[in-house]
Coordinates of C-alpha atoms and ligand atoms in Angstrom, one line a residue:
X1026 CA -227.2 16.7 267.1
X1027 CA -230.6 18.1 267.1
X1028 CA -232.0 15.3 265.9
X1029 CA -234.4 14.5 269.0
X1030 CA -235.2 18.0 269.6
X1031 CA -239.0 18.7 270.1
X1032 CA -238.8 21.3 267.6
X1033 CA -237.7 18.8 265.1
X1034 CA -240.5 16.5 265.8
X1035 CA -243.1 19.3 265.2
X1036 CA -241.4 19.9 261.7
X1037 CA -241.7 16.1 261.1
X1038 CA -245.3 16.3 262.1
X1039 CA -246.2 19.2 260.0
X1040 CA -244.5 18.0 256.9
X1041 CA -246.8 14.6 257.6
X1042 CA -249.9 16.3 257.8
X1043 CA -248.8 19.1 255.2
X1044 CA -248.2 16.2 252.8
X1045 CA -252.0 15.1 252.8
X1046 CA -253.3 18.8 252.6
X1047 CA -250.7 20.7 250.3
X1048 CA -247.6 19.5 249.3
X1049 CA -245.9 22.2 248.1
X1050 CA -245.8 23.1 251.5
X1051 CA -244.8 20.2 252.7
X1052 CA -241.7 21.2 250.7
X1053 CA -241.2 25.0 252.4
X1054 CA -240.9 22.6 255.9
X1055 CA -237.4 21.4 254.3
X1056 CA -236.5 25.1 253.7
X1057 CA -237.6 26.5 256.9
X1058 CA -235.5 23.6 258.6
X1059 CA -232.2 24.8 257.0
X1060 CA -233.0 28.3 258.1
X1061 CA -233.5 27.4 261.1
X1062 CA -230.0 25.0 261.6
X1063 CA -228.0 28.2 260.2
X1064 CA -229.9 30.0 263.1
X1065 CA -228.6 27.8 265.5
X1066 CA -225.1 27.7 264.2
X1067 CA -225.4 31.5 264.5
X1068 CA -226.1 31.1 268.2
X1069 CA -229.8 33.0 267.7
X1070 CA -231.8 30.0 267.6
X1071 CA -231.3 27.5 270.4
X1072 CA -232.7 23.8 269.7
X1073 CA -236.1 24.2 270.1
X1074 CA -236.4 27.1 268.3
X1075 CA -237.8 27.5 264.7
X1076 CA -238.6 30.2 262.4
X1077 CA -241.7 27.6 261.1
X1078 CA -243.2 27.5 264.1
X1079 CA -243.5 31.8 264.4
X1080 CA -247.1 31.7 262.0
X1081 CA -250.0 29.4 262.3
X1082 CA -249.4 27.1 258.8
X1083 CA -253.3 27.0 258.7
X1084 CA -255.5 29.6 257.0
X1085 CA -257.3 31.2 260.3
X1086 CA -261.3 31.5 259.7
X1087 CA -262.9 33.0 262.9
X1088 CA -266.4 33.4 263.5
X1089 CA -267.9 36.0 266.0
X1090 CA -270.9 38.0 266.9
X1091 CA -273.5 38.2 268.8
X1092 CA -275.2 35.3 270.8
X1093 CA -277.9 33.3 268.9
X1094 CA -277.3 34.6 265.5
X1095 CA -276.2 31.7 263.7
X1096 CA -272.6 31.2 264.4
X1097 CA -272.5 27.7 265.1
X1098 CA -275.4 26.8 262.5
X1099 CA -273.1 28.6 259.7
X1100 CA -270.2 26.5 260.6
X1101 CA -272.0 23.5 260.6
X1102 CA -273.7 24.4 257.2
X1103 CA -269.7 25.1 255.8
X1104 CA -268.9 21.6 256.9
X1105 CA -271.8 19.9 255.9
X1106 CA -271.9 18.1 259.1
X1107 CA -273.9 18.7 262.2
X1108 CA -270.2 19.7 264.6
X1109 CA -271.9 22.2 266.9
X1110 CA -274.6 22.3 269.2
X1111 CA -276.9 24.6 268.5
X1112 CA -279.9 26.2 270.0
X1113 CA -281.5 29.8 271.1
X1114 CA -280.3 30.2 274.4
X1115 CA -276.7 31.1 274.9
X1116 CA -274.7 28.0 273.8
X1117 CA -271.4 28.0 273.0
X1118 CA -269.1 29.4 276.2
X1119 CA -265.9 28.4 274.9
X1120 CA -263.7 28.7 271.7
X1121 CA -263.6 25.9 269.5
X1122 CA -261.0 25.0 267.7
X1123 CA -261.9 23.3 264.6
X1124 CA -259.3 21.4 262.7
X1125 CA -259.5 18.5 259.9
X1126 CA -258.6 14.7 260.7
X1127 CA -258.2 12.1 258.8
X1128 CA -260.0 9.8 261.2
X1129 CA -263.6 9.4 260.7
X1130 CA -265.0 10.9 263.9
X1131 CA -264.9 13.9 265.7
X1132 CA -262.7 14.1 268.5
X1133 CA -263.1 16.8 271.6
X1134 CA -259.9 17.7 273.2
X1135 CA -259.2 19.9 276.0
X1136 CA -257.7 23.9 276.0
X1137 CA -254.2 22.1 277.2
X1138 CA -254.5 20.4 274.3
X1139 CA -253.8 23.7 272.4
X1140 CA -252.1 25.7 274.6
X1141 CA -248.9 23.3 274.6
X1142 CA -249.0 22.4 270.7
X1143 CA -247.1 25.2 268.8
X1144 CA -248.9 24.2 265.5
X1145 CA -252.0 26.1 266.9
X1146 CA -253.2 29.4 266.8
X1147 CA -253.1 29.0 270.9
X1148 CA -250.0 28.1 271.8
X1149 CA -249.1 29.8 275.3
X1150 CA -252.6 31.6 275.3
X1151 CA -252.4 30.4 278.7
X1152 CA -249.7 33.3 279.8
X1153 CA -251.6 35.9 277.7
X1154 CA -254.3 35.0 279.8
X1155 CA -252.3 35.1 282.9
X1156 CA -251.2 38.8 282.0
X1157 CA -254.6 40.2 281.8
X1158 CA -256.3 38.2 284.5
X1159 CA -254.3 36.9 287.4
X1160 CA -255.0 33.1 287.7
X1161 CA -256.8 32.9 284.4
X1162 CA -254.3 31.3 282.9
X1163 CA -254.4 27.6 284.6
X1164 CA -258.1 27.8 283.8
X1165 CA -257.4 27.8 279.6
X1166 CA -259.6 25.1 279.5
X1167 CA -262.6 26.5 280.3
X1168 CA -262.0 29.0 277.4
X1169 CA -261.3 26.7 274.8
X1170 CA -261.5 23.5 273.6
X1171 CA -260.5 21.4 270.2
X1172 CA -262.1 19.2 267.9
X1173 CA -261.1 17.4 265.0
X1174 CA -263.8 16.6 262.7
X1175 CA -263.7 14.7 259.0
X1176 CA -265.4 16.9 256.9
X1177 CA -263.3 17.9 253.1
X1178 CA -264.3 21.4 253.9
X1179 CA -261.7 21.6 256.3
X1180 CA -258.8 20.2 254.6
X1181 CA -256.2 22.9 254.9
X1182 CA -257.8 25.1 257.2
X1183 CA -258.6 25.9 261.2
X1184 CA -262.0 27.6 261.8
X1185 CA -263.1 29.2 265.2
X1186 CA -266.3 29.2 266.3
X1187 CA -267.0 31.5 269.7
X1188 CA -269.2 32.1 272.4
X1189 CA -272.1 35.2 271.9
X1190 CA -270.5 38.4 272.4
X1191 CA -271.4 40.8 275.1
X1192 CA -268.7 43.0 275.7
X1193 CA -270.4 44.2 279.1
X1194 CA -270.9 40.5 280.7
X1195 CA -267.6 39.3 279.3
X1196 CA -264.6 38.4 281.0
X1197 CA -261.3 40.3 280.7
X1198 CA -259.8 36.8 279.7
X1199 CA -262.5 36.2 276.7
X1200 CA -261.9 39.7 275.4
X1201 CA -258.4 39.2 275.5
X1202 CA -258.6 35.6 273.5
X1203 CA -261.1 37.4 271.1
X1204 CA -258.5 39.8 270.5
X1205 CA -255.7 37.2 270.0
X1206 CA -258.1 35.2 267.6
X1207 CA -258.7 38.5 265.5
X1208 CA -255.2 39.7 265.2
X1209 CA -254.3 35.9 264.0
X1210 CA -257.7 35.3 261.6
X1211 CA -256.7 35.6 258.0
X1212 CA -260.5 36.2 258.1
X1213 CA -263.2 37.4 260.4
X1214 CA -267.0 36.5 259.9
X1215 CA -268.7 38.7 262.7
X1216 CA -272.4 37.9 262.8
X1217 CA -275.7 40.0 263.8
X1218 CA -278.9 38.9 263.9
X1219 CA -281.6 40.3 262.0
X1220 CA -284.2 39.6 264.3
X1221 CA -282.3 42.3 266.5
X1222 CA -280.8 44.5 264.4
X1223 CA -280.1 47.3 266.9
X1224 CA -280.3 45.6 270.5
X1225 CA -278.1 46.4 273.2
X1226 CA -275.8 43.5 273.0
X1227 CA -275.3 44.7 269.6
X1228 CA -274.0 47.8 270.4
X1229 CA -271.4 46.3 272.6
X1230 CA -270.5 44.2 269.7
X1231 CA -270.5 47.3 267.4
X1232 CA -268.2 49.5 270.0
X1233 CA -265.6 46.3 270.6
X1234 CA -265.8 44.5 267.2
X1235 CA -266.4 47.1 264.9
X1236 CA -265.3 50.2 265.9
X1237 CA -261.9 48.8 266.9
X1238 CA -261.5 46.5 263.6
X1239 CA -262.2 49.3 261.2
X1240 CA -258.7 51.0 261.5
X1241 CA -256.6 48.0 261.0
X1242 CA -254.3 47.8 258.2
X1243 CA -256.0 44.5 257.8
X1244 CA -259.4 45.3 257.6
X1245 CA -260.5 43.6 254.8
X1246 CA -260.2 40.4 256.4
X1247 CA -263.6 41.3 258.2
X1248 CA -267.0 39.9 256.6
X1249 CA -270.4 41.8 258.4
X1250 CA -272.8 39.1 258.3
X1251 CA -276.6 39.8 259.2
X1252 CA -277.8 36.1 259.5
X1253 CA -281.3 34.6 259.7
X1254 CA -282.5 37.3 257.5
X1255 CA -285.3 34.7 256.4
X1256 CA -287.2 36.1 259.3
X1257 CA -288.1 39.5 257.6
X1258 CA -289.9 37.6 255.0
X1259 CA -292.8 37.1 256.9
X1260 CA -293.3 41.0 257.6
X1261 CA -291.9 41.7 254.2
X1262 CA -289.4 44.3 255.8
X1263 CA -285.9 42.6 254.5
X1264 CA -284.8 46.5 252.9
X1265 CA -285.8 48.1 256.2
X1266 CA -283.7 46.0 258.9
X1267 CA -280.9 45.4 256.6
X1268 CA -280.9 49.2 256.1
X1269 CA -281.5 49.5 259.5
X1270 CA -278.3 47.2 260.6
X1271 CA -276.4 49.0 258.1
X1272 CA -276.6 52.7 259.5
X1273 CA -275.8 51.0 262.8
X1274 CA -272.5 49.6 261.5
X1275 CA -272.3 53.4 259.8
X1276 CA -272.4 54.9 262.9
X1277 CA -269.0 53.2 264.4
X1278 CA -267.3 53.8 260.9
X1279 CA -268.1 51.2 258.7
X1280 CA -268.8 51.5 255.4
X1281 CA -271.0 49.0 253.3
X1282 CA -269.5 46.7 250.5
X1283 CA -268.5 44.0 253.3
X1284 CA -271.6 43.6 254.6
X1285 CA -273.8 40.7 253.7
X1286 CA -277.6 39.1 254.4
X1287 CA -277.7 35.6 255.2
X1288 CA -280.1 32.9 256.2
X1289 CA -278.9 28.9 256.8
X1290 CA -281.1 27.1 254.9
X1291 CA -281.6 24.1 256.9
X1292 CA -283.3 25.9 259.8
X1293 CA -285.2 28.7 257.8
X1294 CA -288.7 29.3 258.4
X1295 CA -290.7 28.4 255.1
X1296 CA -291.5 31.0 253.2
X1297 CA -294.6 30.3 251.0
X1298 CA -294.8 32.7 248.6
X1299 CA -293.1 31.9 245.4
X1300 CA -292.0 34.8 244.3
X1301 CA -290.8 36.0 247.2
X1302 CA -288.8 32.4 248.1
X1303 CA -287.2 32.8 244.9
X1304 CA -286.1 36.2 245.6
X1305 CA -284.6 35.2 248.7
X1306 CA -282.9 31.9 247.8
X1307 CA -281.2 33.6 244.7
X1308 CA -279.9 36.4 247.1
X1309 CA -278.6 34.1 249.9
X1310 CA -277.2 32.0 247.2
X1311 CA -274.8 34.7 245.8
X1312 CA -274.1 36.4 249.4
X1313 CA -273.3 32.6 250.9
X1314 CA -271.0 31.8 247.5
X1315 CA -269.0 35.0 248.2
X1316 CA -268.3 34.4 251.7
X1317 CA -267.5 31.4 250.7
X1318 CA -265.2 32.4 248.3
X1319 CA -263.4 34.2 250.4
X1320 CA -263.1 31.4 252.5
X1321 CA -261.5 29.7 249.8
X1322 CA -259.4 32.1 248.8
X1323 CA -257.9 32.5 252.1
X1324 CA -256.3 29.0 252.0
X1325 CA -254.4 30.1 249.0
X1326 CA -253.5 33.3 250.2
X1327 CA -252.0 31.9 253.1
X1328 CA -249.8 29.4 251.4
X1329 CA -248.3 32.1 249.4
X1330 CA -247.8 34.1 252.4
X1331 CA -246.1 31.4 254.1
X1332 CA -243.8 31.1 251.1
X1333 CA -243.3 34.9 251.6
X1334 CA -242.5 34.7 254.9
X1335 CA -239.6 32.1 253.9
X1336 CA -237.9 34.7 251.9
X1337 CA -238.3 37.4 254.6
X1338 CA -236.5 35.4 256.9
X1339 CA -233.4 34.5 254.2
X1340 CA -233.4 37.7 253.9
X1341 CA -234.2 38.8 257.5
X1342 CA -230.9 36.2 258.6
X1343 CA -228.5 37.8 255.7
X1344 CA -228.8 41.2 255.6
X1345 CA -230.3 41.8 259.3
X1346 CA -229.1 39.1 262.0
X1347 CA -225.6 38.7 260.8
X1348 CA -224.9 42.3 259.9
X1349 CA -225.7 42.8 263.2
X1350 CA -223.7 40.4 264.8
X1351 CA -221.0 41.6 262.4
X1352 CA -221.4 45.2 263.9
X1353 CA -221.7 44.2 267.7
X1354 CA -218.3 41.6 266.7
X1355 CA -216.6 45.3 266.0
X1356 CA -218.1 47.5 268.5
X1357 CA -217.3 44.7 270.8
X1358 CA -213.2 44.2 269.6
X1359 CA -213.1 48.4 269.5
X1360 CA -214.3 48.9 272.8
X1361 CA -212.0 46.0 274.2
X1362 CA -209.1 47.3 272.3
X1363 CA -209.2 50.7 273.3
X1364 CA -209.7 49.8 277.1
X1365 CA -206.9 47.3 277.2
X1366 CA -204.7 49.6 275.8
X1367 CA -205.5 52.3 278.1
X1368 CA -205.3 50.4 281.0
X1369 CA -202.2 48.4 280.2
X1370 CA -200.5 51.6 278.9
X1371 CA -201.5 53.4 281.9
X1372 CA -200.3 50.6 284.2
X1373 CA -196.9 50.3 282.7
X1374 CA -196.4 53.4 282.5
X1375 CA -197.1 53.6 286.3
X1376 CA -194.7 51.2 286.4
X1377 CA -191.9 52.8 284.8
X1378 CA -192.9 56.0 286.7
X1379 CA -192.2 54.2 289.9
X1380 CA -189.1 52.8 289.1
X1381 CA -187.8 55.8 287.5
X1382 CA -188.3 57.3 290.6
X1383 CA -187.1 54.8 292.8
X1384 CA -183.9 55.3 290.7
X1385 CA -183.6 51.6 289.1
X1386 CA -184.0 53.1 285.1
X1387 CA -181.2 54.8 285.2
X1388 CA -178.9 52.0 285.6
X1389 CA -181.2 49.7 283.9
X1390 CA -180.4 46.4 286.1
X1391 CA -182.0 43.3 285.0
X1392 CA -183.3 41.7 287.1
X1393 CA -184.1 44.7 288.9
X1394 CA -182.5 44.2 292.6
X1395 CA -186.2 44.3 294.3
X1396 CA -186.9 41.0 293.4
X1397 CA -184.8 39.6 296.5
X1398 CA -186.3 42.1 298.5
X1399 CA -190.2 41.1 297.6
X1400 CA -192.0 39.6 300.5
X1401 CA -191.5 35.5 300.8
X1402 CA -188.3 36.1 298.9
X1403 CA -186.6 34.1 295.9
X1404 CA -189.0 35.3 293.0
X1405 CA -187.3 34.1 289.7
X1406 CA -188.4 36.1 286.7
X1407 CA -190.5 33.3 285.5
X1408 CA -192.5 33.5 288.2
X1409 CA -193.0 37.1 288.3
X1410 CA -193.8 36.8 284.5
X1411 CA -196.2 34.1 285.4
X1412 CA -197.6 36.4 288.0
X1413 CA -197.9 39.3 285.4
X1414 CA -199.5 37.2 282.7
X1415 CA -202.2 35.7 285.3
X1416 CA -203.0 39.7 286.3
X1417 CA -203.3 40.4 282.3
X1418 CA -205.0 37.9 281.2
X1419 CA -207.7 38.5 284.3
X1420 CA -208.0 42.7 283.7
X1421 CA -208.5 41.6 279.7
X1422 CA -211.1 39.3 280.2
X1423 CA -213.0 40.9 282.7
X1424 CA -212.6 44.0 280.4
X1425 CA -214.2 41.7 277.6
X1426 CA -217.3 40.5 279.5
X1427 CA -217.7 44.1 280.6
X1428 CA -217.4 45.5 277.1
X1429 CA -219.8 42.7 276.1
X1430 CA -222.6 43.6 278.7
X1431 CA -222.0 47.4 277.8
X1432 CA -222.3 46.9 274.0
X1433 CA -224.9 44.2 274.3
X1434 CA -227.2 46.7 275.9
X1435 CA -226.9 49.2 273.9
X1436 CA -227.6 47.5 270.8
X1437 CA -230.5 45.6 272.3
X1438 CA -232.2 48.5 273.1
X1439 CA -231.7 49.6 269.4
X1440 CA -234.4 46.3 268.6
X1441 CA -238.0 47.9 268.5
X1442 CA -239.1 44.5 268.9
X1443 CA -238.9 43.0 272.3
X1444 CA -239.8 39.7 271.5
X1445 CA -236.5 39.4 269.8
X1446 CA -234.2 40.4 272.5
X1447 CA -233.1 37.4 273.7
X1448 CA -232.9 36.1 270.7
X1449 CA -229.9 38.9 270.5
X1450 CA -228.6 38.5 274.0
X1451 CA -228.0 34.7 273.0
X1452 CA -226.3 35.3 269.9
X1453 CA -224.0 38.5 270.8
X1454 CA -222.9 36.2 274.1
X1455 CA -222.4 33.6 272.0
X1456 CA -220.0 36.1 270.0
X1457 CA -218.1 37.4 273.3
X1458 CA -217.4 33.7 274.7
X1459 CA -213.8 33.3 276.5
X1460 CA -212.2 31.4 273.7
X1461 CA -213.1 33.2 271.2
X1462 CA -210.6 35.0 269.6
X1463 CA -210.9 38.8 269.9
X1464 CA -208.6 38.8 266.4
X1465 CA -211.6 37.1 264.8
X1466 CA -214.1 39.0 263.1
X1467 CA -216.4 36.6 261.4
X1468 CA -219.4 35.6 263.3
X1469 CA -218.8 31.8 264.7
X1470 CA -221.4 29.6 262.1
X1471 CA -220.8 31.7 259.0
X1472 CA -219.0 31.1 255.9
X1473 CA -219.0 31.5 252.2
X1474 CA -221.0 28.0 252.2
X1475 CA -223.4 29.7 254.7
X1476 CA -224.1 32.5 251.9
X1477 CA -224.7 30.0 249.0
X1478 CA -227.2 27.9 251.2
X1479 CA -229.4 31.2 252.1
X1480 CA -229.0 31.8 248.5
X1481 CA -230.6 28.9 247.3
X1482 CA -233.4 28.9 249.9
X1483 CA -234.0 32.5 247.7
X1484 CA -234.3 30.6 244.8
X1485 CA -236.4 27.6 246.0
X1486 CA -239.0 30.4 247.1
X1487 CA -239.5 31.3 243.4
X1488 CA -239.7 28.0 242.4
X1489 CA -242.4 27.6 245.4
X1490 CA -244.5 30.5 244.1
X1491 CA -244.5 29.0 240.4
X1492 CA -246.0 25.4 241.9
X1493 CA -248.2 27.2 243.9
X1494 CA -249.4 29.2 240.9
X1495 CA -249.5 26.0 238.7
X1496 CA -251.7 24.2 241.4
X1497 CA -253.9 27.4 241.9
X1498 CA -254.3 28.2 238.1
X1499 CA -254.6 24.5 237.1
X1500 CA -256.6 23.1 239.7
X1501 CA -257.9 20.2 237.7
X1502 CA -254.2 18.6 238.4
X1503 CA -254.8 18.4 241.3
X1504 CA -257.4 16.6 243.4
X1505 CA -257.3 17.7 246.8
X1506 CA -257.9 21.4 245.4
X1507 CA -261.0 20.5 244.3
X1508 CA -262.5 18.8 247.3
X1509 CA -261.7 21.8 249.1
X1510 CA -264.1 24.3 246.9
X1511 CA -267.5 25.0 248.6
X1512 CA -270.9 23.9 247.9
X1513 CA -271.6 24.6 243.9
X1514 CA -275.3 25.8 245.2
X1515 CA -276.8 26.2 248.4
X1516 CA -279.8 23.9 247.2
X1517 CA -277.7 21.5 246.7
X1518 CA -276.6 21.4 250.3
X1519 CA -279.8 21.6 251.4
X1520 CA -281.5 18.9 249.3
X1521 CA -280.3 15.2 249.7
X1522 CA -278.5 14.7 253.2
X1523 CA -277.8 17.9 254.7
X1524 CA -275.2 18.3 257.5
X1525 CA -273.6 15.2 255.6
X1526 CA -270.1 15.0 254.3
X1527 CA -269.9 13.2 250.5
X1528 CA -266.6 13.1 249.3
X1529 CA -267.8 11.4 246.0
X1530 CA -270.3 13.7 245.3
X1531 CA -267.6 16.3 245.5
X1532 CA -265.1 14.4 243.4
X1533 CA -267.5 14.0 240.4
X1534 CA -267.9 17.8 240.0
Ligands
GTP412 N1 -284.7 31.0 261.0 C1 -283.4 30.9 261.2 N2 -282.9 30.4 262.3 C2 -281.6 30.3 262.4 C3 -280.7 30.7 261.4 N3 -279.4 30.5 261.8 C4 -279.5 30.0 263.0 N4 -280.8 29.9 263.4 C5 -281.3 29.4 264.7 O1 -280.9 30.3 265.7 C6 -280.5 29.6 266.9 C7 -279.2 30.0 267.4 O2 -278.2 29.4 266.5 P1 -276.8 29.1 266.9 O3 -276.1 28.6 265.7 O4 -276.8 28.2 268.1 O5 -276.2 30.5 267.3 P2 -274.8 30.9 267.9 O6 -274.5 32.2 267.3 O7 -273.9 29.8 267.7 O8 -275.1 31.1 269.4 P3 -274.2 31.0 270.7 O9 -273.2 29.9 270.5 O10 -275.1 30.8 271.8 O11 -273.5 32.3 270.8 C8 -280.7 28.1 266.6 O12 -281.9 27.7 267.1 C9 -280.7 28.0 265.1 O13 -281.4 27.0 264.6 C10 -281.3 31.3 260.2 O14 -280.6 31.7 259.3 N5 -282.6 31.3 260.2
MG413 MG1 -272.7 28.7 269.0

């Protein structure tokens, strides 16, 4: 039935391109899919929704800062490739979107592009726009824009590189997509450059970037870089700016042991003396290998989150969604018991009243003589009974869509989050339909067999965990996991081609 869905394509697609970058994954696809048909059966899902389609399936690398300071020469370093234009005025003014493709050429693709494919990190940024800046939103593609690009590094990952950030000159729009991109980023590079180390734009940066990011329960996923540090070599001052750039980060909370100094090598000044080369290359070696680490790590990070999340939403479906339909099911019967009873009671009893009064109980006749005496005549008591049934059966459903509106809104407005409301609204009018039985007390879509399927989805998450620890522990068993580790050394990189992309020269290692 839901075969052709859109929702079902995307699954397809992502199990495809899953099966090329981690196939253990590819595997959680089929898990999430059955979670998501018991949804629907449930009535909380329609067709197109999914639960795999509520977290980016990519590891999330953003990189921001301040304009000029390397952002787009780091990324193009990482990739081995030259991706991004670079240069020392302003140059990037949109978000890009960098994902891996199997073709061999880099392809530029239009905001759109992203704003209508659920399998990015931008899907509907376009209405968050729209919220914060009337009209924005139509306009997503002057914000952002994809490319695909060949390059091993990316396998398995989505990194952002963004305009220069200026708090002061920027838009409400771009703040608000640099917001999005950091609450989504399973890691945040924010770069400063060391041959301005305290300038104005930096204290913008400091105030919005900084000060904001240091509270977060995820702040670890934040990286301080000061990049082109190769200038101080010159002047010999490398201790005083980095010192310098460190009580400036102090002073909006920050702490050191994230913060690292950086130079690309492919555009550094030379630096003659010996001595002092060495110095620097052996530093920039160890800083670049740890942020590149944690790159790495990242990918693997995510996949067991993702596994994680599977469980949280077996779990989320048995002992939240369905208890709570279960509950609404009885608040809703209660409330429609109670009311028919009190009207129906309180109507016959009128009833009675009137025809005790009007003398007919005390003799009892049947068919009580007023039937002749009823407007238009000749009622049989079928007809009346038919009459009477039609005016029943019209006060008890009325009284059930009423008591389903009443309980409907107060249980919704139980749900902290709001994002889930209609999800509820769906599901409890799904539960208060006109045929179904108000005798009935299981939810329509669940059954013993329901139960066991959730309960194996539990168990295939353990057995997902184990692979992904095999794979991680024992990455010699696996190619791809190879190709996907950084540079061994930066000199490496930097002699024979740089910017180039050698798969072989990765596989031999
Ligand atoms: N000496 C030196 N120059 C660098 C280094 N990193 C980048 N550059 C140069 O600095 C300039 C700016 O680099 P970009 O990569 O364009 O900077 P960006 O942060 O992407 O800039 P916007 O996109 O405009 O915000 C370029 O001319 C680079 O060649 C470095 O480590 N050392
Ligand atoms: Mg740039």
């Amino acid at each position: 039935m839901f075969k052709g869905s859109q929702s079902n394509q995307r699954l397809r697609e992502l199990k495809k391109r899953l099966k090329e970058e981690n196939p253990v994954l590819s595997q959680v696809v089929d898990s999430f899919r059955e979670l998501d048909q018991i949804s629907r059966r449930l009535g909380y899902f329609n067709k197109e929704d999914s639960h795999a389609t509520r977290t980016s399936w990519w590891p999330l690398i953003s990189v921001l800062g301040i304009y000029s300071s390397g952002k787009s020469t780091f990324i193009n370093h990482y990739l081995r490739q030259k991706l991004q234009a670079t240069g020392n005025q302003a140059v990037d003014e949109k978000f890009t979107v960098i994902c891996f493709t199997n073709d061999d050429r880099v392809r530029v693709l239009p905001g759109l592009a992203l704003d209508a494919d659920p399998r990015f990190p931008f899907y509907k940024i376009s209405r968050a726009i729209e919220e914060v800046a009337e009209g924005e939103g139509q306009r997503v593609d002057t914000y952002l824009q994809l490319k695909t690009c060949p390059s091993e590094m990316l396998r398995g990952k989505i990194l952002i590189d963004s305009p220069g950030f200026d708090a002061d000159a920027q838009r409400t729009s771009t703040l608000r997509i640099t917001d999005h991109i950091i609450d989504l980023s399973d890691l945040v590079l924010v770069f400063f450059d060391a041959r301005h180390p305290e300038s104005g734009s930096m204290r913008d940066t400091l105030e919005h970037l900084v000060g904001r990011t240091i509270n977060r329960r995820d702040s670890n996923k934040f990286l301080y870089i000061l990049n082109q540090i190769d200038n101080t070599a010159l002047e010999d001052n490398t201790e005083e700016v980095f010192a310098a750039w460190q009580r400036a980060l102090a002073q909006y909370g920050l702490t050191a042991g994230r913060c690292y100094a950086i130079y690309i090598p492919e555009v550094a000044v030379a630096i003659e003396d010996e001595t002092v080369r060495s110095r620097f290359v052996s530093k920039r070696d160890a800083y670049l290998g740890e942020i590149f680490d944690r790159i790495e790590r990242v990918g693997e990070e995510r996949a067991y989150r993702i596994v994680g999340m599977l469980e949280e939403t077996a779990q989320l479906l048995e002992q939240d969604i369905v208890p709570r339909i279960r509950r609404f099911i009885s608040n809703w019967r209660r409330k429609v018991f109670w009311l028919d009873g009190i009207i129906f009671s309180g109507l016959l009893g009128a009833v009675l009243a009137v025809l005790f009064w009007a003398g007919y109980l005390k003799e009892l006749s049947i068919p009580p003589p007023f039937l002749e005496n009823l407007p238009g005549g000749n009622y049989t008591l079928i007809s009346l009974g038919s009459v009477l049934l039609l005016f029943i059966g019209y006060v008890h459903f009325s009284v059930r869509r009423w008591a389903a509106k009443t309980v409907t809104q107060k249980m919704v407005a139980e749900i902290k989050d709001a994002e889930l409301h209609p999800f509820y609204r769906r599901v409890f009018k799904k539960n208060s339909r006109w045929y179904r039985s108000i005798l009935n007390r299981q939810p329509p879509g669940w059954s013993n067999r329901t139960h066991r399927r959730l309960a194996e989805v539990l168990k295939d998450t353990n057995a997902y965990i184990q692979k992904l620890n095999d794979m991680y522990t024992n990455p010699a068993g696996d190619k791809t996991f190879i190709q996907v580790m950084g540079p061994k050394t930066f000199e490496e990189t930097q002699i024979g081609e740089p910017h180039k992309t050698d798969t072989k020269e990765i596989d031999q290692d």
